[in-house]
XYZ file of N, CA and C in Angstrom:
768
model
N 0.473 -4.013 21.033
C 0.295 -5.142 20.110
C 0.535 -4.679 18.673
N 1.296 -5.442 17.944
C 1.625 -5.076 16.561
C 0.542 -5.562 15.603
N 0.120 -4.669 14.738
C -0.884 -4.982 13.733
C -0.192 -5.121 12.386
N -0.267 -6.300 11.778
C 0.390 -6.545 10.494
C -0.654 -6.531 9.390
N -0.448 -5.626 8.427
C -1.400 -5.463 7.319
C -0.679 -5.696 6.003
N -1.124 -6.680 5.254
C -0.577 -6.922 3.916
C -1.368 -6.083 2.918
N -0.670 -5.255 2.171
C -1.318 -4.426 1.153
C -1.212 -5.176 -0.168
N -2.358 -5.553 -0.715
C -2.399 -6.399 -1.910
C -3.254 -5.729 -2.981
N -3.107 -6.241 -4.198
C -3.897 -5.672 -5.296
C -4.586 -6.735 -6.133
N -3.976 -7.896 -6.259
C -4.522 -8.896 -7.168
C -4.109 -8.629 -8.596
N -3.759 -7.380 -8.911
C -3.378 -6.982 -10.270
C -2.234 -5.991 -10.184
N -1.293 -6.089 -11.096
C -0.182 -5.153 -11.104
C -0.572 -3.802 -11.687
N 0.198 -2.782 -11.349
C 0.027 -1.477 -11.954
C -1.043 -0.595 -11.355
N -1.571 -0.958 -10.188
C -2.651 -0.146 -9.596
C -2.116 0.958 -8.682
N -0.813 0.947 -8.397
C -0.238 1.963 -7.515
C -0.100 1.496 -6.079
N 0.020 0.184 -5.897
C 0.073 -0.396 -4.555
C 1.317 0.033 -3.781
N 2.487 -0.044 -4.397
C 3.725 0.318 -3.703
C 3.749 1.803 -3.364
N 3.284 2.622 -4.273
C 3.164 4.056 -3.991
C 2.253 4.293 -2.796
N 1.177 3.514 -2.719
C 0.234 3.654 -1.611
C 0.876 3.226 -0.296
N 1.642 2.131 -0.307
C 2.299 1.666 0.919
C 3.267 2.728 1.441
N 4.096 3.273 0.550
C 5.066 4.290 0.963
C 4.362 5.501 1.561
N 3.302 5.945 0.921
C 2.602 7.144 1.396
C 1.791 6.893 2.661
N 1.144 5.735 2.746
C 0.394 5.424 3.965
C 1.338 5.294 5.155
N 2.508 4.677 4.921
C 3.475 4.549 5.999
C 3.908 5.898 6.533
N 4.215 6.820 5.634
C 4.644 8.152 6.051
C 3.480 8.920 6.669
N 2.283 8.764 6.102
C 1.110 9.432 6.659
C 0.874 8.998 8.102
N 0.999 7.715 8.369
C 0.810 7.204 9.728
C 1.915 7.701 10.658
N 3.138 7.779 10.126
C 4.243 8.312 10.931
C 4.003 9.778 11.268
N 3.433 10.540 10.337
C 3.107 11.940 10.592
C 2.087 12.075 11.723
N 1.273 11.046 11.877
C 0.253 11.049 12.914
C 0.814 10.577 14.256
N 2.101 10.290 14.273
C 2.741 9.862 15.512
C 2.746 8.365 15.739
N 2.381 7.592 14.719
C 2.361 6.147 14.847
C 3.751 5.563 14.593
N 4.039 4.485 15.296
C 5.294 3.756 15.112
C 5.062 2.729 14.009
N 5.605 2.999 12.824
C 5.262 2.220 11.633
C 6.510 1.654 10.967
N 6.381 0.424 10.516
C 7.401 -0.199 9.665
C 6.725 -0.587 8.361
N 7.341 -0.247 7.239
C 6.876 -0.728 5.942
C 7.890 -1.750 5.442
N 7.410 -2.855 4.933
C 8.289 -3.961 4.548
C 8.021 -4.366 3.111
N 9.076 -4.495 2.339
C 8.943 -4.880 0.931
C 8.876 -6.395 0.831
N 7.658 -6.931 0.725
C 7.459 -8.374 0.625
C 7.415 -8.850 -0.824
N 7.767 -7.970 -1.753
C 7.872 -8.348 -3.157
C 9.305 -8.825 -3.392
N 9.516 -10.120 -3.336
C 10.869 -10.665 -3.379
C 11.439 -10.752 -4.783
N 10.581 -10.690 -5.785
C 11.039 -10.827 -7.172
C 11.288 -9.490 -7.845
N 10.373 -8.550 -7.668
C 10.526 -7.223 -8.292
C 10.281 -6.133 -7.249
N 11.146 -6.037 -6.243
C 10.949 -5.040 -5.180
C 11.244 -3.621 -5.652
N 10.500 -2.643 -5.104
C 10.758 -1.248 -5.477
C 10.409 -0.264 -4.362
N 10.067 -0.774 -3.178
C 9.656 0.113 -2.096
C 10.778 1.072 -1.696
N 12.012 0.558 -1.628
C 13.144 1.412 -1.286
C 13.338 2.532 -2.292
N 13.118 2.227 -3.564
C 13.265 3.246 -4.611
C 12.258 4.373 -4.420
N 11.053 4.041 -3.965
C 10.037 5.064 -3.751
C 10.430 6.037 -2.644
N 11.311 5.581 -1.755
C 11.787 6.456 -0.681
C 13.131 7.087 -1.023
N 13.616 6.854 -2.239
C 14.866 7.466 -2.668
C 16.115 6.749 -2.193
N 15.959 5.537 -1.637
C 17.120 4.777 -1.159
C 17.016 3.353 -1.705
N 17.510 3.107 -2.924
C 17.343 1.784 -3.530
C 18.256 0.704 -2.954
N 19.400 1.080 -2.391
C 20.382 0.095 -1.935
C 20.583 0.159 -0.428
N 20.553 -1.001 0.202
C 20.759 -1.114 1.640
C 21.753 -2.250 1.899
N 22.573 -2.146 2.946
C 23.570 -3.197 3.211
C 22.972 -4.538 3.612
N 21.853 -4.526 4.359
C 21.179 -5.759 4.775
C 19.714 -5.647 4.362
N 19.188 -6.692 3.725
C 17.820 -6.644 3.224
C 17.024 -7.862 3.706
N 15.751 -7.859 3.358
C 14.888 -8.986 3.706
C 15.409 -10.277 3.089
N 16.011 -10.196 1.924
C 16.574 -11.393 1.301
C 17.655 -12.016 2.192
N 18.489 -11.184 2.798
C 19.513 -11.705 3.710
C 18.866 -12.405 4.907
N 17.784 -11.833 5.385
C 17.069 -12.423 6.522
C 16.508 -13.792 6.150
N 15.863 -13.877 4.992
C 15.241 -15.131 4.570
C 16.270 -16.208 4.241
N 17.486 -15.792 3.944
C 18.569 -16.752 3.705
C 19.282 -17.158 4.988
N 18.857 -16.573 6.110
C 19.459 -16.915 7.391
C 20.763 -16.204 7.680
N 21.072 -15.169 6.938
C 22.331 -14.437 7.117
C 22.219 -13.320 8.145
N 20.998 -12.917 8.475
C 20.814 -11.779 9.385
C 19.476 -11.900 10.086
N 19.376 -11.253 11.230
C 18.097 -11.122 11.921
C 17.326 -9.975 11.283
N 16.011 -10.079 11.269
C 15.218 -9.043 10.602
C 15.392 -7.668 11.242
N 15.739 -7.635 12.530
C 15.964 -6.350 13.184
C 17.176 -5.620 12.598
N 18.107 -6.386 12.006
C 19.276 -5.777 11.366
C 18.933 -5.174 10.006
N 17.737 -5.501 9.499
C 17.318 -5.015 8.180
C 16.298 -3.893 8.290
N 16.116 -3.340 9.498
C 15.172 -2.230 9.702
C 15.938 -0.913 9.665
N 15.533 -0.015 8.788
C 16.218 1.272 8.617
C 15.250 2.426 8.857
N 15.748 3.471 9.465
C 14.947 4.670 9.698
C 15.077 5.613 8.511
N 13.954 6.059 7.991
C 13.933 7.011 6.892
C 13.729 8.411 7.461
N 14.198 9.402 6.755
C 14.099 10.789 7.238
C 12.656 11.236 7.424
N 11.720 10.550 6.799
C 10.298 10.897 6.915
C 9.704 10.477 8.257
N 10.417 9.624 8.989
C 9.909 9.140 10.262
C 9.436 7.702 10.217
N 9.236 7.168 9.006
C 8.831 5.783 8.873
C 10.077 4.901 8.875
N 9.935 3.649 9.265
C 11.027 2.688 9.173
C 10.721 1.693 8.061
N 11.756 1.192 7.423
C 11.576 0.317 6.267
C 12.441 -0.926 6.387
N 11.873 -2.062 5.985
C 12.630 -3.295 5.772
C 12.648 -3.493 4.262
N 13.765 -3.193 3.612
C 13.826 -3.286 2.151
C 14.112 -4.711 1.693
N 13.898 -4.949 0.429
C 14.264 -6.218 -0.196
C 15.440 -5.963 -1.140
N 16.217 -6.993 -1.395
C 17.342 -6.861 -2.320
C 16.859 -6.747 -3.747
N 17.571 -5.988 -4.559
C 17.106 -5.737 -5.929
C 17.934 -6.435 -6.997
N 18.985 -7.166 -6.605
C 19.825 -7.834 -7.602
C 19.320 -9.245 -7.882
N 19.702 -9.787 -9.034
C 19.333 -11.159 -9.373
C 19.953 -12.144 -8.392
N 21.123 -11.844 -7.907
C 21.796 -12.714 -6.943
C 20.991 -12.829 -5.651
N 20.331 -11.743 -5.258
C 19.521 -11.770 -4.041
C 18.382 -12.777 -4.134
N 17.862 -12.997 -5.334
C 16.709 -13.865 -5.515
C 17.039 -15.341 -5.320
N 18.283 -15.704 -5.502
C 18.659 -17.115 -5.417
C 18.613 -17.600 -3.970
N 17.985 -18.759 -3.769
C 17.960 -19.372 -2.454
C 16.978 -18.763 -1.479
N 16.006 -18.013 -1.978
C 15.007 -17.380 -1.106
C 13.663 -18.066 -1.292
N 13.013 -18.352 -0.184
C 11.692 -18.981 -0.237
C 10.708 -18.091 0.524
N 9.666 -17.639 -0.165
C 8.694 -16.722 0.436
C 7.955 -17.338 1.615
N 7.889 -18.668 1.694
C 7.154 -19.304 2.801
C 7.816 -19.044 4.153
N 9.071 -18.567 4.138
C 9.775 -18.265 5.389
C 9.414 -16.887 5.943
N 8.645 -16.106 5.189
C 8.309 -14.747 5.614
C 7.562 -14.691 6.952
N 6.523 -15.497 7.159
C 5.803 -15.398 8.446
C 6.714 -15.586 9.658
N 7.618 -16.552 9.611
C 8.531 -16.770 10.739
C 9.506 -15.615 10.909
N 9.948 -15.041 9.789
C 10.900 -13.929 9.856
C 10.290 -12.713 10.549
N 8.993 -12.546 10.398
C 8.327 -11.374 10.977
C 8.139 -11.469 12.487
N 8.274 -12.654 13.036
C 8.023 -12.841 14.463
C 8.888 -11.937 15.326
N 10.133 -11.719 14.899
C 11.052 -10.900 15.692
C 10.720 -9.417 15.646
N 9.776 -9.018 14.778
C 9.370 -7.612 14.723
C 8.157 -7.322 15.599
N 7.515 -8.376 16.077
C 6.327 -8.175 16.905
C 6.692 -7.414 18.170
N 5.943 -6.372 18.444
C 6.204 -5.542 19.605
C 7.127 -4.369 19.350
N 7.744 -4.327 18.154
C 8.670 -3.234 17.848
C 8.012 -2.111 17.061
N 6.734 -2.272 16.709
C 6.000 -1.242 15.977
C 4.513 -1.426 16.233
N 3.764 -0.337 16.069
C 2.310 -0.430 16.182
C 1.714 -1.071 14.934
N 2.255 -0.688 13.786
C 1.765 -1.226 12.522
C 2.933 -1.636 11.640
N 2.769 -2.753 10.953
C 3.709 -3.179 9.916
C 2.905 -3.340 8.636
N 3.255 -2.555 7.625
C 2.592 -2.646 6.324
C 3.471 -3.467 5.387
N 2.928 -4.552 4.858
C 3.661 -5.407 3.924
C 3.273 -5.042 2.502
N 4.250 -4.654 1.704
C 3.999 -4.377 0.290
C 4.107 -5.701 -0.455
N 2.970 -6.347 -0.668
C 2.945 -7.666 -1.286
C 3.211 -7.573 -2.786
N 3.568 -8.708 -3.367
C 3.756 -8.765 -4.815
C 2.424 -8.577 -5.524
N 2.491 -8.165 -6.775
C 1.275 -8.068 -7.576
C 0.760 -9.472 -7.866
N -0.533 -9.586 -8.109
C -1.114 -10.884 -8.390
C -1.387 -11.661 -7.125
N -1.625 -12.952 -7.304
C -1.949 -13.817 -6.163
C -1.090 -15.078 -6.180
N 0.198 -14.880 -6.480
C 1.142 -15.991 -6.518
C 1.669 -16.341 -5.138
N 2.712 -17.148 -5.094
C 3.257 -17.656 -3.832
C 3.714 -16.538 -2.903
N 4.356 -15.511 -3.462
C 4.858 -14.430 -2.622
C 3.709 -13.661 -1.960
N 2.672 -13.415 -2.727
C 1.520 -12.708 -2.170
C 0.816 -13.559 -1.121
N 0.681 -14.846 -1.392
C 0.044 -15.743 -0.426
C 0.830 -15.775 0.883
N 2.173 -15.746 0.782
C 2.996 -15.735 1.992
C 2.763 -14.464 2.794
N 2.627 -13.339 2.104
C 2.370 -12.072 2.794
C 1.004 -12.078 3.464
N 0.006 -12.622 2.774
C -1.337 -12.687 3.352
C -1.352 -13.595 4.584
N -0.650 -14.717 4.497
C -0.582 -15.641 5.634
C 0.144 -15.017 6.825
N 1.126 -14.163 6.535
C 1.911 -13.535 7.601
C 1.160 -12.402 8.282
N 0.093 -11.919 7.658
C -0.600 -10.726 8.134
C -1.827 -11.056 8.979
N -2.238 -10.074 9.764
C -3.500 -10.160 10.498
C -4.663 -9.739 9.600
N -4.355 -8.822 8.681
C -5.389 -8.247 7.817
C -4.782 -7.966 6.448
N -5.645 -7.818 5.456
C -5.193 -7.313 4.169
C -5.892 -5.997 3.874
N -5.195 -5.149 3.141
C -5.734 -3.895 2.635
C -5.606 -3.955 1.127
N -6.704 -3.783 0.426
C -6.713 -3.939 -1.029
C -6.646 -2.588 -1.717
N -5.776 -2.495 -2.710
C -5.691 -1.308 -3.561
C -6.148 -1.717 -4.949
N -7.104 -0.988 -5.501
C -7.613 -1.314 -6.827
C -7.781 -0.043 -7.637
N -8.056 -0.197 -8.909
C -8.358 0.915 -9.812
C -9.807 0.800 -10.267
N -10.388 1.873 -10.776
C -11.784 1.814 -11.215
C -11.939 1.182 -12.601
N -11.453 -0.041 -12.734
C -11.594 -0.779 -13.985
C -11.971 -2.212 -13.656
N -12.705 -2.851 -14.522
C -13.304 -4.141 -14.229
C -12.266 -5.219 -13.909
N -11.157 -5.246 -14.631
C -10.156 -6.293 -14.382
C -9.522 -6.131 -13.003
N -9.234 -4.900 -12.606
C -8.624 -4.652 -11.304
C -9.589 -4.991 -10.170
N -10.850 -4.614 -10.325
C -11.834 -4.887 -9.275
C -12.125 -6.389 -9.178
N -12.144 -7.063 -10.320
C -12.345 -8.520 -10.311
C -11.221 -9.217 -9.564
N -9.985 -8.772 -9.808
C -8.845 -9.357 -9.113
C -8.841 -8.989 -7.629
N -9.349 -7.811 -7.307
C -9.483 -7.424 -5.898
C -10.444 -8.364 -5.186
N -11.525 -8.712 -5.859
C -12.500 -9.645 -5.290
C -11.862 -11.007 -5.055
N -11.019 -11.431 -5.986
C -10.307 -12.706 -5.812
C -9.415 -12.649 -4.569
N -8.769 -11.507 -4.360
C -7.891 -11.353 -3.192
C -8.678 -11.490 -1.892
N -9.884 -10.938 -1.883
C -10.748 -11.059 -0.695
C -11.050 -12.524 -0.418
N -11.394 -13.265 -1.460
C -11.741 -14.679 -1.301
C -10.539 -15.488 -0.831
N -9.363 -15.191 -1.382
C -8.153 -15.901 -0.983
C -7.849 -15.632 0.491
N -7.979 -14.375 0.908
C -7.737 -14.021 2.312
C -8.705 -14.763 3.231
N -9.949 -14.859 2.811
C -10.935 -15.600 3.610
C -10.502 -17.046 3.790
N -10.032 -17.670 2.710
C -9.606 -19.064 2.764
C -8.394 -19.250 3.671
N -7.551 -18.225 3.757
C -6.349 -18.304 4.588
C -6.589 -17.819 6.012
N -7.810 -17.379 6.285
C -8.147 -16.932 7.632
C -7.653 -15.543 7.971
N -7.421 -14.723 6.960
C -6.943 -13.353 7.163
C -8.085 -12.371 6.905
N -8.291 -11.474 7.828
C -9.387 -10.512 7.725
C -9.077 -9.441 6.683
N -10.104 -8.926 6.015
C -9.934 -7.823 5.076
C -10.291 -6.514 5.770
N -9.297 -5.630 5.909
C -9.517 -4.343 6.573
C -10.348 -3.403 5.710
N -10.225 -3.540 4.400
C -10.973 -2.672 3.501
C -10.259 -2.506 2.178
N -10.801 -1.626 1.340
C -10.178 -1.400 0.039
C -10.134 0.090 -0.294
N -9.149 0.421 -1.123
C -8.939 1.788 -1.597
C -9.069 1.790 -3.114
N -9.806 2.722 -3.646
C -9.854 2.916 -5.096
C -8.805 3.969 -5.426
N -7.839 3.616 -6.245
C -6.722 4.507 -6.546
C -6.762 4.984 -7.994
N -6.215 6.164 -8.215
C -6.059 6.756 -9.558
C -7.410 6.963 -10.250
N -8.311 7.612 -9.559
C -9.641 7.890 -10.101
C -9.616 9.225 -10.834
N -9.945 9.203 -12.119
C -9.918 10.436 -12.910
C -11.314 10.940 -13.254
N -12.323 10.101 -13.070
C -13.683 10.522 -13.390
C -14.039 10.409 -14.852
N -13.218 9.702 -15.627
C -13.512 9.546 -17.059
C -14.652 8.554 -17.258
N -15.310 8.676 -18.400
C -16.537 7.919 -18.643
C -16.317 6.413 -18.693
N -15.124 5.976 -19.053
C -14.887 4.536 -19.163
C -14.643 3.875 -17.808
N -14.449 4.660 -16.749
C -14.178 4.090 -15.435
C -15.449 3.563 -14.775
N -15.272 2.555 -13.956
C -16.388 2.077 -13.148
C -16.745 3.142 -12.118
N -17.991 3.249 -11.806
C -18.407 4.188 -10.775
C -18.153 3.580 -9.395
N -18.083 4.449 -8.415
C -17.903 3.953 -7.046
C -19.040 3.003 -6.675
N -20.249 3.331 -7.091
C -21.417 2.495 -6.757
C -21.244 1.079 -7.303
N -20.772 0.983 -8.551
C -20.584 -0.337 -9.160
C -19.483 -1.123 -8.440
N -18.426 -0.422 -8.047
C -17.330 -1.094 -7.346
C -17.791 -1.579 -5.980
N -18.564 -0.750 -5.287
C -19.097 -1.151 -3.982
C -20.022 -2.351 -4.116
N -20.766 -2.429 -5.206
C -21.641 -3.575 -5.429
C -20.837 -4.848 -5.640
N -19.726 -4.738 -6.370
C -18.883 -5.912 -6.621
C -18.164 -6.358 -5.349
N -17.681 -5.378 -4.585
C -16.947 -5.703 -3.355
C -17.874 -5.575 -2.151
N -19.036 -6.173 -2.272
C -20.054 -6.106 -1.224
C -19.501 -6.671 0.084
N -19.810 -5.998 1.184
C -19.377 -6.391 2.534
C -17.896 -6.129 2.809
N -17.203 -5.473 1.881
C -15.810 -5.074 2.122
C -15.804 -3.578 2.439
N -15.140 -3.194 3.495
C -15.127 -1.813 3.955
C -14.449 -0.885 2.946
N -15.148 0.151 2.510
C -14.584 1.138 1.587
C -13.845 2.200 2.390
N -12.543 2.338 2.151
C -11.712 3.248 2.937
C -11.500 4.606 2.284
N -11.550 4.670 0.970
C -11.337 5.960 0.331
C -11.054 5.846 -1.147
N -11.023 7.011 -1.785
C -10.869 7.109 -3.239
C -9.803 8.164 -3.540
N -8.655 7.730 -4.002
C -7.547 8.646 -4.271
C -7.601 9.077 -5.734
N -7.677 10.367 -5.992
C -7.796 10.834 -7.376
C -6.496 10.709 -8.161
N -6.630 10.594 -9.468
C -5.462 10.709 -10.344
C -4.924 12.119 -10.167
N -3.646 12.241 -9.863
C -3.107 13.536 -9.474
C -1.690 13.664 -10.024
N -1.435 14.689 -10.807
C -0.102 14.900 -11.373
C 0.941 15.045 -10.273
N 0.501 15.462 -9.089
C 1.428 15.612 -7.962
C 2.052 14.275 -7.583
N 1.291 13.191 -7.737
C 1.824 11.854 -7.428
C 2.899 11.488 -8.432
N 2.659 11.728 -9.699
C 3.639 11.411 -10.734
C 4.923 12.205 -10.538
N 4.783 13.459 -10.185
C 5.968 14.280 -9.938
C 6.727 13.786 -8.719
N 6.006 13.359 -7.694
C 6.640 12.864 -6.476
C 7.401 11.563 -6.744
N 6.777 10.667 -7.520
C 7.439 9.398 -7.867
C 8.718 9.670 -8.653
N 8.678 10.654 -9.533
C 9.838 10.973 -10.368
C 11.047 11.409 -9.540
N 10.791 12.110 -8.433
C 11.900 12.582 -7.586
C 12.101 11.685 -6.361
N 11.333 10.584 -6.300
C 11.466 9.578 -5.246
C 11.228 10.142 -3.845
N 10.218 10.991 -3.770
C 9.759 11.513 -2.482
C 8.250 11.297 -2.430
N 7.745 10.455 -1.536
C 6.298 10.221 -1.488
C 5.499 11.517 -1.432
N 4.361 11.523 -2.106
C 3.609 12.750 -2.331
C 3.144 13.406 -1.033
N 2.894 12.631 0.019
C 2.445 13.255 1.268
C 3.522 14.148 1.876
N 4.771 13.948 1.450
C 5.864 14.846 1.845
C 6.188 15.856 0.750
N 6.177 15.390 -0.494
C 6.567 16.254 -1.607
C 5.546 17.349 -1.869
N 4.268 17.000 -1.772
C 3.196 17.984 -1.984
C 2.047 17.664 -1.040
N 2.201 17.994 0.245
C 1.194 17.612 1.238
C -0.168 18.267 1.066
N -0.252 19.343 0.285
C -1.537 20.008 0.084
C -2.280 19.497 -1.155
N -1.703 18.531 -1.867
C -2.344 18.012 -3.075
C -3.590 17.208 -2.727
N -4.446 17.012 -3.720
C -5.678 16.253 -3.502
C -5.384 14.824 -3.093
N -4.387 14.210 -3.741
C -4.036 12.826 -3.404
C -3.505 12.728 -1.979
N -2.661 13.662 -1.577
C -2.099 13.644 -0.220
C -3.185 13.774 0.831
N -4.120 14.673 0.609
C -5.211 14.865 1.558
C -6.038 13.595 1.738
N -6.312 12.924 0.640
C -7.115 11.703 0.731
C -6.322 10.572 1.386
N -5.042 10.473 1.086
C -4.215 9.437 1.717
C -4.127 9.664 3.223
N -3.996 10.916 3.638
C -3.975 11.218 5.066
C -5.308 10.839 5.721
N -6.400 11.079 5.020
C -7.716 10.728 5.551
C -7.850 9.215 5.687
N -7.370 8.488 4.671
C -7.434 7.025 4.706
C -6.585 6.483 5.848
N -5.396 7.052 6.020
C -4.509 6.609 7.100
C -5.174 6.804 8.457
N -5.836 7.937 8.628
C -6.535 8.197 9.891
C -7.644 7.177 10.120
N -8.397 6.879 9.068
C -9.475 5.909 9.186
C -8.973 4.511 9.486
N -7.793 4.203 8.965
C -7.212 2.876 9.164
C -6.916 2.606 10.636
N -6.610 3.650 11.377
C -6.292 3.486 12.803
C -7.392 4.048 13.698
N -8.551 4.344 13.097
C -9.698 4.771 13.878
C -9.590 6.162 14.460
N -8.874 7.048 13.777
C -8.731 8.409 14.263
C -9.428 9.384 13.321
N -9.704 10.569 13.834
C -10.384 11.595 13.043
C -9.404 12.254 12.081
N -9.867 12.483 10.877
C -9.046 13.140 9.864
C -8.963 14.627 10.174
N -7.747 15.112 10.359
C -7.569 16.517 10.749
C -7.179 17.411 9.580
N -7.224 16.868 8.379
C -6.783 17.625 7.219
C -7.962 17.884 6.296
N -8.034 19.086 5.793
C -9.143 19.455 4.914
C -8.890 18.923 3.516
N -9.767 18.053 3.000
C -9.555 17.488 1.668
C -9.810 18.497 0.559
N -9.048 18.331 -0.517
C -9.275 19.143 -1.705
C -10.117 18.347 -2.674
N -11.132 18.975 -3.214
C -12.010 18.267 -4.137
C -11.311 18.077 -5.490
N -11.306 16.831 -6.024
C -10.715 16.601 -7.338
C -11.358 17.478 -8.398
N -10.592 17.804 -9.432
C -11.059 18.732 -10.460
C -12.324 18.264 -11.147
N -12.435 16.920 -11.354
C -13.594 16.438 -12.104
C -14.886 16.553 -11.297
N -14.763 16.526 -9.955
C -15.960 16.688 -9.134
C -16.400 18.150 -9.095
N -15.432 19.076 -9.220
C -15.780 20.490 -9.279
C -16.530 20.808 -10.576
N -16.037 20.193 -11.664
C -16.635 20.485 -12.971
C -17.915 19.700 -13.209
N -17.965 18.433 -12.653
C -19.118 17.575 -12.907
C -19.672 17.021 -11.593
N -20.244 17.867 -10.758
C -20.741 17.425 -9.453
C -21.875 16.423 -9.538
N -22.465 16.280 -10.714
C -23.598 15.379 -10.888
C -23.170 13.935 -11.147
N -21.838 13.695 -11.205
C -21.384 12.376 -11.600
C -21.745 11.292 -10.595
N -21.929 11.667 -9.321
C -22.442 10.733 -8.325
C -21.535 9.575 -8.025
N -20.254 9.833 -7.934
C -19.315 8.748 -7.643
C -19.316 8.451 -6.155
């Protein structure tokens, strides 16, 4: 049975697309049959994160009725498969996000998990991704605006009848202006906490060379936590030893 998970943020700039690319590869490393799909029809970038920005057939072609979605599935050298979106202005013309749920039907049974990289915010494209999914996975940052928007995403998913699998706190540096984990858990009460990915220069370097960090620097703190989150997402034991973020080594009393 195929499990479709829409990865949403409610707010742009939290690192959602980076998380989708890395979680997809992390799950593939675990032997899972995974497809990652760029459901951001206006400003897609998932293909760029894998170092392949241009594809002959994309999700836009599928939504325009020019191709079957199976023709838009590509195998990446990392082991994950991707359904990219078109990146040109011409691709955007004549596309309606409400057709996404029907387009995904032909992928059912072809993968264990399909991760949808939804658009930022809670507009029509994101709503279409949430409606197409069985569950949502929320990516947020330790700041009040991001967590508030994450809470909105939970409420929207509830209204659409989509279950919330949990949330990830991304880019945690431990600085004094950040919300603490305790405060975030209080705001997102009853939502499953999946993990906390530290701010890590290894991620920035990986993005720069368009190789997801779990491949570019698998021993980094961010990679270890992403692998742990991926294992938890599918109910498996984490087999990788996590590296403690620098701020926890220096300030163990912070109680995050």
